[in-house]
JSON list of C-alpha atoms in Angstrom, two decimals:
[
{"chain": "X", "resi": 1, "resn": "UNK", "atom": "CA", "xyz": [-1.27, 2.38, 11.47]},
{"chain": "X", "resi": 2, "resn": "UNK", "atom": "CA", "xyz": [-0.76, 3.80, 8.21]},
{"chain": "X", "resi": 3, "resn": "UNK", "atom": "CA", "xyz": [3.12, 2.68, 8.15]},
{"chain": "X", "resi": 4, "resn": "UNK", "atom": "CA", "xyz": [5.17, 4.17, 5.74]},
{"chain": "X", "resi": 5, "resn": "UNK", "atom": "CA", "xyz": [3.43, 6.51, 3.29]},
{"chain": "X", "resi": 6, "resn": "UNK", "atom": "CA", "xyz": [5.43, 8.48, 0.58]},
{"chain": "X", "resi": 7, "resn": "UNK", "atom": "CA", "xyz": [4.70, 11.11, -1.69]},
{"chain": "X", "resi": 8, "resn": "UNK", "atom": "CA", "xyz": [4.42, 11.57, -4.66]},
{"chain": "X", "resi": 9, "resn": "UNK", "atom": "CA", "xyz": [3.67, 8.85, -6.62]},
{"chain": "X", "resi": 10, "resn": "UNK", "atom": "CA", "xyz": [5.47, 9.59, -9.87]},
{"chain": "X", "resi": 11, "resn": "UNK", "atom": "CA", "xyz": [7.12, 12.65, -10.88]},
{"chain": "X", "resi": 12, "resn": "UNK", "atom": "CA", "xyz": [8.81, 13.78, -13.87]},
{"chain": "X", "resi": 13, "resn": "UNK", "atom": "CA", "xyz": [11.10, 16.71, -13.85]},
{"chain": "X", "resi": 14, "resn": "UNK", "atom": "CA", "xyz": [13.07, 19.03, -16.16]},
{"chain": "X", "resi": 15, "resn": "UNK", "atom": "CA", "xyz": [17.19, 18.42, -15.83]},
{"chain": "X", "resi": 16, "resn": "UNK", "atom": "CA", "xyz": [17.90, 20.73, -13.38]},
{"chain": "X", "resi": 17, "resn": "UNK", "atom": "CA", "xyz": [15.33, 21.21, -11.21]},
{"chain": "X", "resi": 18, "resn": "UNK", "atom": "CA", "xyz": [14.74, 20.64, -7.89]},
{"chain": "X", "resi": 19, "resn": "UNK", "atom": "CA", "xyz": [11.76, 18.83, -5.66]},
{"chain": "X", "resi": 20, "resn": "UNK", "atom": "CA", "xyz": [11.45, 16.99, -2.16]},
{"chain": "X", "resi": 21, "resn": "UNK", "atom": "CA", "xyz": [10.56, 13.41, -1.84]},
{"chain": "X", "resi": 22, "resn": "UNK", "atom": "CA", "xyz": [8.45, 12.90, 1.26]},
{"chain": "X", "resi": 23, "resn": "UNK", "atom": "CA", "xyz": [8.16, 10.40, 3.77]},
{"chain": "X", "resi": 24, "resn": "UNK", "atom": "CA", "xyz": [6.19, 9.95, 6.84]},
{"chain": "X", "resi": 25, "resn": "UNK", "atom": "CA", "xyz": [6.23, 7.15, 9.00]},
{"chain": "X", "resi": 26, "resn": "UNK", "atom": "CA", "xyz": [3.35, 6.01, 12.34]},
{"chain": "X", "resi": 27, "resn": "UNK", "atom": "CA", "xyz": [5.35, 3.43, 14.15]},
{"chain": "X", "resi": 28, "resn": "UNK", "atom": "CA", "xyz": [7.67, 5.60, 16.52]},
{"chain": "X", "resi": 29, "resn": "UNK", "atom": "CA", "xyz": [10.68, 3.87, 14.74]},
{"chain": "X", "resi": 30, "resn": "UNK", "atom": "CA", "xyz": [14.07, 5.17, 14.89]},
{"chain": "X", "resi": 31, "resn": "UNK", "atom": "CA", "xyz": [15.77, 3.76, 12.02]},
{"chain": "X", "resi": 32, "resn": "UNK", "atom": "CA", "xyz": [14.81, 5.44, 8.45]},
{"chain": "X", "resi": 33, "resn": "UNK", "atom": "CA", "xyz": [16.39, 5.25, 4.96]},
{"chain": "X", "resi": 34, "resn": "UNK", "atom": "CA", "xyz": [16.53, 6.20, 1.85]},
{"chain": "X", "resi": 35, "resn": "UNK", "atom": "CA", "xyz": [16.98, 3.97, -1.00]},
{"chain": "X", "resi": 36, "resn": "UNK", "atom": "CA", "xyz": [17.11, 3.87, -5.00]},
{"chain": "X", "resi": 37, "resn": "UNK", "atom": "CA", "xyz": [16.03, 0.72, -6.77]},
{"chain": "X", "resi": 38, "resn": "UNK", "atom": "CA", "xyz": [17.00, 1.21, -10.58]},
{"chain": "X", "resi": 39, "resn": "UNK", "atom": "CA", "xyz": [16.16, -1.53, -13.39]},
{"chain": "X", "resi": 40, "resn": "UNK", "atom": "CA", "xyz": [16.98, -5.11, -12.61]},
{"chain": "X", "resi": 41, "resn": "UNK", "atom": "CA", "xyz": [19.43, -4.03, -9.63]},
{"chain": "X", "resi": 42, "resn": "UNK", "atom": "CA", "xyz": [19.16, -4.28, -5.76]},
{"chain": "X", "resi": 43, "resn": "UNK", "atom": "CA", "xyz": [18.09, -1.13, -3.61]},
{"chain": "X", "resi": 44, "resn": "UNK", "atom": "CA", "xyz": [20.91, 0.97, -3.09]},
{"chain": "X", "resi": 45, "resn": "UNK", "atom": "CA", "xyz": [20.85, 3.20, -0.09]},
{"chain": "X", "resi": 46, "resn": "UNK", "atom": "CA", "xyz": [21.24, 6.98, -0.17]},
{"chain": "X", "resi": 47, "resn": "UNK", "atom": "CA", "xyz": [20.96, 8.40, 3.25]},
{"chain": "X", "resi": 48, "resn": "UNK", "atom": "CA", "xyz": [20.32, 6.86, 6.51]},
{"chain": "X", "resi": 49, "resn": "UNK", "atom": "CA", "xyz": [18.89, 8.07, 9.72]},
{"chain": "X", "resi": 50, "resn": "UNK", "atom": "CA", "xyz": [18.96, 6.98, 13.42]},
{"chain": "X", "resi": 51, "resn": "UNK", "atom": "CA", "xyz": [16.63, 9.40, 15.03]},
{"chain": "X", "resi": 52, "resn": "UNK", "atom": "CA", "xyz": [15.72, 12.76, 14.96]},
{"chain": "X", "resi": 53, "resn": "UNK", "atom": "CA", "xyz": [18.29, 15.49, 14.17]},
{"chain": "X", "resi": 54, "resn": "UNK", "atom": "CA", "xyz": [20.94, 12.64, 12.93]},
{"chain": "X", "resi": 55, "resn": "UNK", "atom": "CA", "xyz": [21.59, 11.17, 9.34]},
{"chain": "X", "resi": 56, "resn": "UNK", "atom": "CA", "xyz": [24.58, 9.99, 7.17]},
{"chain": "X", "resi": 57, "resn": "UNK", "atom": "CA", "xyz": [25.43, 8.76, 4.21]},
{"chain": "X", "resi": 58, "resn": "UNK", "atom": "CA", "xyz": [24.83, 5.56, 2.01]},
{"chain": "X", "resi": 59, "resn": "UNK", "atom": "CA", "xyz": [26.51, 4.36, -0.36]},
{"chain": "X", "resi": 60, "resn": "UNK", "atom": "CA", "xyz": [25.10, 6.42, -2.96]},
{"chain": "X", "resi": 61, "resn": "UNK", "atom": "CA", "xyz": [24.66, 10.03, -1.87]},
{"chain": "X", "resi": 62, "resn": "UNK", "atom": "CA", "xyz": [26.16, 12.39, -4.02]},
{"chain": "X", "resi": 63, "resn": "UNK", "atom": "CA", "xyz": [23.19, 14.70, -5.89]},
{"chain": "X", "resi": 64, "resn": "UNK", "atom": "CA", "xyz": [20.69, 14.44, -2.28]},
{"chain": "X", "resi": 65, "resn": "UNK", "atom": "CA", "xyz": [20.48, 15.81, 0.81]},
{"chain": "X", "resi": 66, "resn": "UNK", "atom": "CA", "xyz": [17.82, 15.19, 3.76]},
{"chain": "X", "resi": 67, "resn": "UNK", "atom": "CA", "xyz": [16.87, 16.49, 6.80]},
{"chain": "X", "resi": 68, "resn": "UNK", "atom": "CA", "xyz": [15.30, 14.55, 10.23]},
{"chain": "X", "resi": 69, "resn": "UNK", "atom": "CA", "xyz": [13.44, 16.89, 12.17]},
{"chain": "X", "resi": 70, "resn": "UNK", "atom": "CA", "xyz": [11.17, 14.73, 13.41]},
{"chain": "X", "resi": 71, "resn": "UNK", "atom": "CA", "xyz": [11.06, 11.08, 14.54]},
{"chain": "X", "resi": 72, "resn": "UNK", "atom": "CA", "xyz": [8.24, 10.55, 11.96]},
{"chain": "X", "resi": 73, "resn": "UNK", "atom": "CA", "xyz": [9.34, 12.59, 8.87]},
{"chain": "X", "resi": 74, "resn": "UNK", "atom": "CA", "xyz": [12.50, 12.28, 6.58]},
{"chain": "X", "resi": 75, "resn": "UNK", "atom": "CA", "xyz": [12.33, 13.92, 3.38]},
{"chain": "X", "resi": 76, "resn": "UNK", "atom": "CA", "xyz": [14.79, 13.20, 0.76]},
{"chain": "X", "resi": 77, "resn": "UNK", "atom": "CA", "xyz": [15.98, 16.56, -1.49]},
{"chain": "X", "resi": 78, "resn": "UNK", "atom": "CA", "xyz": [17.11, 16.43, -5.38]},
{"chain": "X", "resi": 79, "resn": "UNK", "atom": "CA", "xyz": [18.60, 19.77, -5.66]},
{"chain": "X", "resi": 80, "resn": "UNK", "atom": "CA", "xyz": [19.62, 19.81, -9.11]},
{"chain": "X", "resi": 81, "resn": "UNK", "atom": "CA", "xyz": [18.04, 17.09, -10.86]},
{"chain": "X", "resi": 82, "resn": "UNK", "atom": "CA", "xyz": [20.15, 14.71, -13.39]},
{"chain": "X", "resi": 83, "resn": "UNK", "atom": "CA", "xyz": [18.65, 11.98, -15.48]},
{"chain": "X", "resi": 84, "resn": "UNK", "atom": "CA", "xyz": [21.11, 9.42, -13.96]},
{"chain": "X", "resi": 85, "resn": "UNK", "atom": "CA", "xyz": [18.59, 10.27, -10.83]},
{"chain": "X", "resi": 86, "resn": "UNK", "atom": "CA", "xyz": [15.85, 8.43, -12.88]},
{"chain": "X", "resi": 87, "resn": "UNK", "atom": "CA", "xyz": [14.63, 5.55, -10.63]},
{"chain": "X", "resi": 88, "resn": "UNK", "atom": "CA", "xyz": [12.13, 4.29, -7.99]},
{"chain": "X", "resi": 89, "resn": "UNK", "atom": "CA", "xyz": [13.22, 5.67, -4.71]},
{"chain": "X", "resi": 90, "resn": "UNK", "atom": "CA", "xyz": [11.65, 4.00, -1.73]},
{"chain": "X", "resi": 91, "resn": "UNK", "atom": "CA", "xyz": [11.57, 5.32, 2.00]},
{"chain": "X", "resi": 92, "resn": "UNK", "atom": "CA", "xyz": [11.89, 2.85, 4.40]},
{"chain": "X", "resi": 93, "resn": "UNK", "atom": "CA", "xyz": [11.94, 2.10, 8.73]},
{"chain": "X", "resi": 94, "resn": "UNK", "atom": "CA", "xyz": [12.92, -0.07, 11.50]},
{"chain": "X", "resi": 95, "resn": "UNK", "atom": "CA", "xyz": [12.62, 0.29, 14.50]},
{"chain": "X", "resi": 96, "resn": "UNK", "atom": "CA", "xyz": [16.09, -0.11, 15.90]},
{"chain": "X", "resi": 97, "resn": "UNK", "atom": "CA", "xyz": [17.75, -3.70, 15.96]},
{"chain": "X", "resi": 98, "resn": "UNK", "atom": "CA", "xyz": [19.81, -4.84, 12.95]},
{"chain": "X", "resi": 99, "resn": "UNK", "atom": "CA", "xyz": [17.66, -7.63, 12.88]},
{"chain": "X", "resi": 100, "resn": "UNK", "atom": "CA", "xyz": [14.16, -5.97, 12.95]},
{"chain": "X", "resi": 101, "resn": "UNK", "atom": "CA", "xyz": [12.23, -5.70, 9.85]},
{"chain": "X", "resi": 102, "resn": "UNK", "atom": "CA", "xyz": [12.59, -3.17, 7.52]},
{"chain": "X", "resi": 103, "resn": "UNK", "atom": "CA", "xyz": [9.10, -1.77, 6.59]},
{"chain": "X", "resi": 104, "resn": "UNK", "atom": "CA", "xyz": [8.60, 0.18, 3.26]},
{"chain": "X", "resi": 105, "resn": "UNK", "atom": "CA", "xyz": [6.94, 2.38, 1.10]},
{"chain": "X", "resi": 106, "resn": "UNK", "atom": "CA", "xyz": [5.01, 2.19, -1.92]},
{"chain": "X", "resi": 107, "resn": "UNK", "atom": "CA", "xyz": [7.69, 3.95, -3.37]},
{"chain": "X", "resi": 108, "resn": "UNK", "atom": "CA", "xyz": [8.28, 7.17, -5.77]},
{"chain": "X", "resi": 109, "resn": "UNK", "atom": "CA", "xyz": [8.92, 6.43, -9.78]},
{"chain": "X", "resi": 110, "resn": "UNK", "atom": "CA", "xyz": [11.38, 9.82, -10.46]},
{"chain": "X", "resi": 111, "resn": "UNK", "atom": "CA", "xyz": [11.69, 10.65, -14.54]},
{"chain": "X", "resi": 112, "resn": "UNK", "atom": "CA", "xyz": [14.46, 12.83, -15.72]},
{"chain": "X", "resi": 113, "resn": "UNK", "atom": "CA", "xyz": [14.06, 14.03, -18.82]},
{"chain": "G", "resi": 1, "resn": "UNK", "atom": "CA", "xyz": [32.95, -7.19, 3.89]},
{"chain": "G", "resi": 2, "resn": "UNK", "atom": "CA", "xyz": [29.25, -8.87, 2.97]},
{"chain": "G", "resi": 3, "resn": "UNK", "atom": "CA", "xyz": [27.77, -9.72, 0.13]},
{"chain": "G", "resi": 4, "resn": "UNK", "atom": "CA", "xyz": [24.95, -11.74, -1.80]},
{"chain": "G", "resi": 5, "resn": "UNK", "atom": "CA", "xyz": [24.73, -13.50, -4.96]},
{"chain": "G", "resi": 6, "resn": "UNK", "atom": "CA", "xyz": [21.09, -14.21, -6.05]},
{"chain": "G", "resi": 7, "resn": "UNK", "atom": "CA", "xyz": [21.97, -17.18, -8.77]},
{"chain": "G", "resi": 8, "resn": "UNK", "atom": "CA", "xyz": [18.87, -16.64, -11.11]},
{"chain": "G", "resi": 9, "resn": "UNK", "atom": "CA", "xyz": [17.46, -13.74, -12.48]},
{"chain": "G", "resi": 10, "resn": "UNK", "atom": "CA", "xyz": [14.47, -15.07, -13.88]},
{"chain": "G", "resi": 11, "resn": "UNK", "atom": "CA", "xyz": [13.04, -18.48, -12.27]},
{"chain": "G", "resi": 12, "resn": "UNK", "atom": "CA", "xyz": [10.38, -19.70, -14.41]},
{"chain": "G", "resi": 13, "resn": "UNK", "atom": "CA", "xyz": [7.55, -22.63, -13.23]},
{"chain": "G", "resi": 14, "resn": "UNK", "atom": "CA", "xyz": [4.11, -24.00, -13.91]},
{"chain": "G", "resi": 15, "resn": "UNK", "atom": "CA", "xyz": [1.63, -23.41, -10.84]},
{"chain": "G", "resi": 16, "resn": "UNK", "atom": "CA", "xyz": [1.65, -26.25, -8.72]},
{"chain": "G", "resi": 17, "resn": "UNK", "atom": "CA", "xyz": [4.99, -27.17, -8.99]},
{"chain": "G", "resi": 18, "resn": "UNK", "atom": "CA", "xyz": [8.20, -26.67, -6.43]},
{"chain": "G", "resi": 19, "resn": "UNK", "atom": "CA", "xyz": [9.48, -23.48, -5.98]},
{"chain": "G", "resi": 20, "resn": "UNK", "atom": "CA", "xyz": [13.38, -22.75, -5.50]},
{"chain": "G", "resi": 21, "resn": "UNK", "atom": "CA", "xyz": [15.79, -19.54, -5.60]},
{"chain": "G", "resi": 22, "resn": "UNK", "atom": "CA", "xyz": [19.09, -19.53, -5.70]},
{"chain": "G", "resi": 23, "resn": "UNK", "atom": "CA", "xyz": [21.25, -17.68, -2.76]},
{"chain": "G", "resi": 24, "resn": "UNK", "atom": "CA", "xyz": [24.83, -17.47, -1.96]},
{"chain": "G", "resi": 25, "resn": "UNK", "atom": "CA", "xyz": [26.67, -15.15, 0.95]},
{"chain": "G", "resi": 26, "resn": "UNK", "atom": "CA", "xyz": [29.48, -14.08, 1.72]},
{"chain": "G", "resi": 27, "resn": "UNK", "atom": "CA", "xyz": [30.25, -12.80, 5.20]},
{"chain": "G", "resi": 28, "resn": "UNK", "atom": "CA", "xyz": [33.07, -12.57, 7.95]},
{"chain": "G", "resi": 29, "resn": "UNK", "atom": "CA", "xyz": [30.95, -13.60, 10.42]},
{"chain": "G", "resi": 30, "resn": "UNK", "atom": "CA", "xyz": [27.38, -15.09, 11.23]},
{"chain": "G", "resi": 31, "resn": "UNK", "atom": "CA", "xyz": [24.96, -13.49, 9.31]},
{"chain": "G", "resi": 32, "resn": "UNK", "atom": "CA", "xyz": [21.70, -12.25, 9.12]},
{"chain": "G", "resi": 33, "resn": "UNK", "atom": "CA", "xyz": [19.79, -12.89, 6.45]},
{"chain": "G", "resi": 34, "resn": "UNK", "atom": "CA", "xyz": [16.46, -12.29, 4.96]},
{"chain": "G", "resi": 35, "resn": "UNK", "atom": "CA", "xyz": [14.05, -12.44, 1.89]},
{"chain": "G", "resi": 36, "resn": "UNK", "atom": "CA", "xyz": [11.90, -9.86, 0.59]},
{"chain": "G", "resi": 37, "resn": "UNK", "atom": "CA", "xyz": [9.43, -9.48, -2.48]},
{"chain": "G", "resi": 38, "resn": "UNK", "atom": "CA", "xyz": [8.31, -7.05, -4.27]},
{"chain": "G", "resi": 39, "resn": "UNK", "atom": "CA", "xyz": [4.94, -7.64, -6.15]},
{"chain": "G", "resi": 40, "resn": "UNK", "atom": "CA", "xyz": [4.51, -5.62, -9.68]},
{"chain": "G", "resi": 41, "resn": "UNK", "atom": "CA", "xyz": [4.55, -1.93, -8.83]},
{"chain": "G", "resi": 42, "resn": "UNK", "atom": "CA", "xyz": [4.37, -2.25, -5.47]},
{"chain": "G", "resi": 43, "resn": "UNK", "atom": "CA", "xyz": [6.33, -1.82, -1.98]},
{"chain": "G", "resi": 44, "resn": "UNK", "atom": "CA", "xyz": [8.90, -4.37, -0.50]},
{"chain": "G", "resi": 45, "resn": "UNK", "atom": "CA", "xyz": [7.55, -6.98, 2.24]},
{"chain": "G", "resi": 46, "resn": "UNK", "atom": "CA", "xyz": [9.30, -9.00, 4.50]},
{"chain": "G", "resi": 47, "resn": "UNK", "atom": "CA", "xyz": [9.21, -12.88, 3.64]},
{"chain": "G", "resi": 48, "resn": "UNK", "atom": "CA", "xyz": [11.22, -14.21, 6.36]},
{"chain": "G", "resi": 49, "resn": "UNK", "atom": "CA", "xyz": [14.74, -13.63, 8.22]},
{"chain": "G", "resi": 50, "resn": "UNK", "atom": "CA", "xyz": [17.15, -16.04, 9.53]},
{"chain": "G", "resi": 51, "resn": "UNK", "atom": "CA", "xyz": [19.05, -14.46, 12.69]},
{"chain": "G", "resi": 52, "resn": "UNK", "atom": "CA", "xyz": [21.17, -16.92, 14.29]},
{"chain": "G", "resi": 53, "resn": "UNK", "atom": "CA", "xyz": [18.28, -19.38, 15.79]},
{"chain": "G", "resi": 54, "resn": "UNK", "atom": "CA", "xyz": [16.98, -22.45, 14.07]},
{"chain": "G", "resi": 55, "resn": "UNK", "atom": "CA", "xyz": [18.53, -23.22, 10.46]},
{"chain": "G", "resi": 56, "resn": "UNK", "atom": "CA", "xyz": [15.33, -23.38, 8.55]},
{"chain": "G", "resi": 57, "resn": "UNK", "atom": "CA", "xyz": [13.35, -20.33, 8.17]},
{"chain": "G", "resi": 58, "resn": "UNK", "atom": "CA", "xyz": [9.16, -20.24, 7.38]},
{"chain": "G", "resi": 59, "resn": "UNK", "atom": "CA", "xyz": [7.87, -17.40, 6.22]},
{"chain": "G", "resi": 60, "resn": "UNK", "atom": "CA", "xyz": [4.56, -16.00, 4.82]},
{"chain": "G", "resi": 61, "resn": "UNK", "atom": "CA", "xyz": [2.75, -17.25, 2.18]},
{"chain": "G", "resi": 62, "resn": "UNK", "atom": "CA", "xyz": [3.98, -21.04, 2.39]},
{"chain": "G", "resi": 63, "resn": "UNK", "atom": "CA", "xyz": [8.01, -19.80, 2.16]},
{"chain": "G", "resi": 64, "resn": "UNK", "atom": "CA", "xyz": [10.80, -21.12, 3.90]},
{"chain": "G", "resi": 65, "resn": "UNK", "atom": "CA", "xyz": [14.50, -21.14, 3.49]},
{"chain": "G", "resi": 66, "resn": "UNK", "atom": "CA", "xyz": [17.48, -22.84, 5.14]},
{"chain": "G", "resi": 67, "resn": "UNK", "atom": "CA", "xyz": [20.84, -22.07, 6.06]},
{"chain": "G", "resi": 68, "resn": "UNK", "atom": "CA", "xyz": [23.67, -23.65, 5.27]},
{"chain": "G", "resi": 69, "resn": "UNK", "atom": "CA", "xyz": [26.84, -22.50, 7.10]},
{"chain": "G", "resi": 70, "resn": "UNK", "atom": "CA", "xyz": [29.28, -24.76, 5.10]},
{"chain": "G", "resi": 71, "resn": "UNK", "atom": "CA", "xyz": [27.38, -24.36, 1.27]},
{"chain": "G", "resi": 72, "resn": "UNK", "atom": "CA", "xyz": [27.30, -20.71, 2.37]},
{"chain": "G", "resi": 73, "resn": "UNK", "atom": "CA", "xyz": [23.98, -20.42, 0.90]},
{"chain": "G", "resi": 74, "resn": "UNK", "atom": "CA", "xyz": [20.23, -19.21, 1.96]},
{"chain": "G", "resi": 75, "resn": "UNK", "atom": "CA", "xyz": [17.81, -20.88, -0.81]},
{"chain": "G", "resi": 76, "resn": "UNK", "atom": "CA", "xyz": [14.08, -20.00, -0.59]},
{"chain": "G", "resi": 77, "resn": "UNK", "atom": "CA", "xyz": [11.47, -22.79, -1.46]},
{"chain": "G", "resi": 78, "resn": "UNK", "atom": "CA", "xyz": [7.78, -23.66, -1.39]},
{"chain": "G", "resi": 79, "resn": "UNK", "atom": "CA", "xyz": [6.30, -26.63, -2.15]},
{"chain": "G", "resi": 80, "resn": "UNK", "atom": "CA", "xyz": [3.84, -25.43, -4.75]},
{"chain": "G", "resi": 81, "resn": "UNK", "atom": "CA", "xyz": [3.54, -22.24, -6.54]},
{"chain": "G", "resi": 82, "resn": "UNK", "atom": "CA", "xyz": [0.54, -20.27, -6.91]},
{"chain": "G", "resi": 83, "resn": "UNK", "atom": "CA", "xyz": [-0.20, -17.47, -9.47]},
{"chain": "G", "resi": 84, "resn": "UNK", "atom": "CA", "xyz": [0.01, -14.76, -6.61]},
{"chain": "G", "resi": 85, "resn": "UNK", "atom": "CA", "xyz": [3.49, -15.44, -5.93]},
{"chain": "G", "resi": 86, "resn": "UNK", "atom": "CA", "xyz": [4.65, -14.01, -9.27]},
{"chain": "G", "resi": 87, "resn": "UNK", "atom": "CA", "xyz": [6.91, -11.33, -7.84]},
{"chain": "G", "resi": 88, "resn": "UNK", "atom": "CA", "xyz": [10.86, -10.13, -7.84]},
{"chain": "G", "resi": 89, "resn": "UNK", "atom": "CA", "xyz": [12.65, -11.70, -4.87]},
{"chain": "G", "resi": 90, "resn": "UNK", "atom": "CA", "xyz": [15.74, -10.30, -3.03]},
{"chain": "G", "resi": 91, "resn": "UNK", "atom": "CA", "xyz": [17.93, -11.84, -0.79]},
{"chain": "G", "resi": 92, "resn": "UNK", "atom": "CA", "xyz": [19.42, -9.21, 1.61]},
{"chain": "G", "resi": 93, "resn": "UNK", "atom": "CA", "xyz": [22.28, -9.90, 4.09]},
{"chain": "G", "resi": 94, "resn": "UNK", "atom": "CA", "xyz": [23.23, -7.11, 6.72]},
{"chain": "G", "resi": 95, "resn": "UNK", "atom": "CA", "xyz": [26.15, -5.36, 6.29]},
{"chain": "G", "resi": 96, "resn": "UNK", "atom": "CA", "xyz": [29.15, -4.30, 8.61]},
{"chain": "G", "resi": 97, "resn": "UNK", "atom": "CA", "xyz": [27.32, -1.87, 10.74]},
{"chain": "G", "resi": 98, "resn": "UNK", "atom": "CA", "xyz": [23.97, -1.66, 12.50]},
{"chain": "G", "resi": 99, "resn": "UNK", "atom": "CA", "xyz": [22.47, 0.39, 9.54]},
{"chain": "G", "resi": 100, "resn": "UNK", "atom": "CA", "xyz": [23.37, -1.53, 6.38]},
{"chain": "G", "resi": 101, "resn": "UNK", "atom": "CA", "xyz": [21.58, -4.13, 4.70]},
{"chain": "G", "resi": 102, "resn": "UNK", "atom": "CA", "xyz": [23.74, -5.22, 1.50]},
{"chain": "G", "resi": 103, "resn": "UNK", "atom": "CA", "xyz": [20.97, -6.32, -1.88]},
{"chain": "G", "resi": 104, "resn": "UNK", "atom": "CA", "xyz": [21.13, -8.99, -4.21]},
{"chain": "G", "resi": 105, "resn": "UNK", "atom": "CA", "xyz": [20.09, -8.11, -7.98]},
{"chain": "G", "resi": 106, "resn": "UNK", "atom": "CA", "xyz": [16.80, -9.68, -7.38]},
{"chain": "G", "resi": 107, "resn": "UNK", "atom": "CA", "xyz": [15.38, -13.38, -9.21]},
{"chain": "G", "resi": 108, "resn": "UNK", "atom": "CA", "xyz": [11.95, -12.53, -10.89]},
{"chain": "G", "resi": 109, "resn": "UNK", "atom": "CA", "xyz": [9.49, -15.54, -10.51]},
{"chain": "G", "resi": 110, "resn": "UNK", "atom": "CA", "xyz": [7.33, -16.16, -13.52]},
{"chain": "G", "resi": 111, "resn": "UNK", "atom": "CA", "xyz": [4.36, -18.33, -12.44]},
{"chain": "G", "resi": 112, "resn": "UNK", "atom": "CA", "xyz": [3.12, -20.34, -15.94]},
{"chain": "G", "resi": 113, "resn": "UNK", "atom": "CA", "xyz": [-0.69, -21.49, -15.84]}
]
């Protein structure tokens, strides 16, 4: 199993434009999120998914959208870029329990300029 | 509502000697908890979760923490430090509902030779 794989690795972008963060996971799980992890602070979480063709918000949504097709994909859209949207944004999945692990990716570094 | 208050942000010790960070809660009722670290540029792994069973927690690398209903606190320890284990930590409680897992800020460990 590969796990959870994201791409890119690092990106910087212009203020106002657009890209897709992408996420793919191998482990059938149900459960995936989106989070933002910005200098010396906890993740915060962005948008949430419980399966396929479902997904809400975090607690810090405004400025993305996503989509869940799939059970294996969830990308994670910056329509307008900002460079308050500078940060590491990780991908992560469980497979359904509160109590199962979380498993993660190696993350995205995002650069507004 | 949860929370989590991770004491230290930098823990600094000499290799070979104990290891301890600092972890209050705060919830409305039992909690799950759980430790995760984050080695420079890299993903999140799981350390170790406590979920209601036996008070003291092991975990990978030589980890363990304990919970303590009535200090309302989940400290991680290990007996002796190695240089690998220079890493961020973060305490992580869930939240209200199934989806949400509440960060602390994160304690950076700073392993001197």
């Amino acid at each position: 199993n590969a796990g959870v794989t994201q791409t890119p690795k690092f990106r910087i972008l212009k203020i106002g434009q657009s890209m897709t963060l992408q996420c793919t996971q191998d482990m059938n799980h149900n459960y995936m999120y989106w989070y933002r992890q910005d200098p010396g602070m906890g993740l915060k979480l962005i948008y949430y998914s419980v399966g396929a063709g479902i997904t809400d918000k975090g607690e810090v949504p405004n400025g993305y959208n996503v989509s869940r097709s799939t059970t294996e994909d969830f990308p994670l859209r910056l329509e307008l870029a900002a460079p308050s949207q500078t940060s590491v944004y990780f991908c992560a999945s469980r497979r359904g329990s509160s109590t199962d692990t979380q498993y993660f990716g190696p993350g995205t570094r995002l650069t507004v300029l | 509502a949860q929370s989590v208050t991770q004491l230290d942000s930098h823990v600094s010790v000499s290799e070979g000697t104990p290891v301890l960070l600092r972890c209050n809660y705060s919830s409305s009722y039992s909690p799950s908890l759980f430790w995760y670290v984050q080695h420079p540029n890299k993903g999140l792994q799981l350390l170790l979760k406590y979920t209601s069973a036996a008070t003291l927690v092991k975990g990978i690398n030589g980890f363990e923490a304990e919970f303590k209903k009535s200090e309302t606190s989940f400290h991680l320890t290990k007996p002796s430090a190695h240089m690998s284990d220079a890493a961020e930590y973060f305490c992580v409680v869930r939240g209200d509902s199934n989806y949400q897992l509440i960060w602390g800020a994160g304690t950076k460990l700073i392993i001197k030779p």
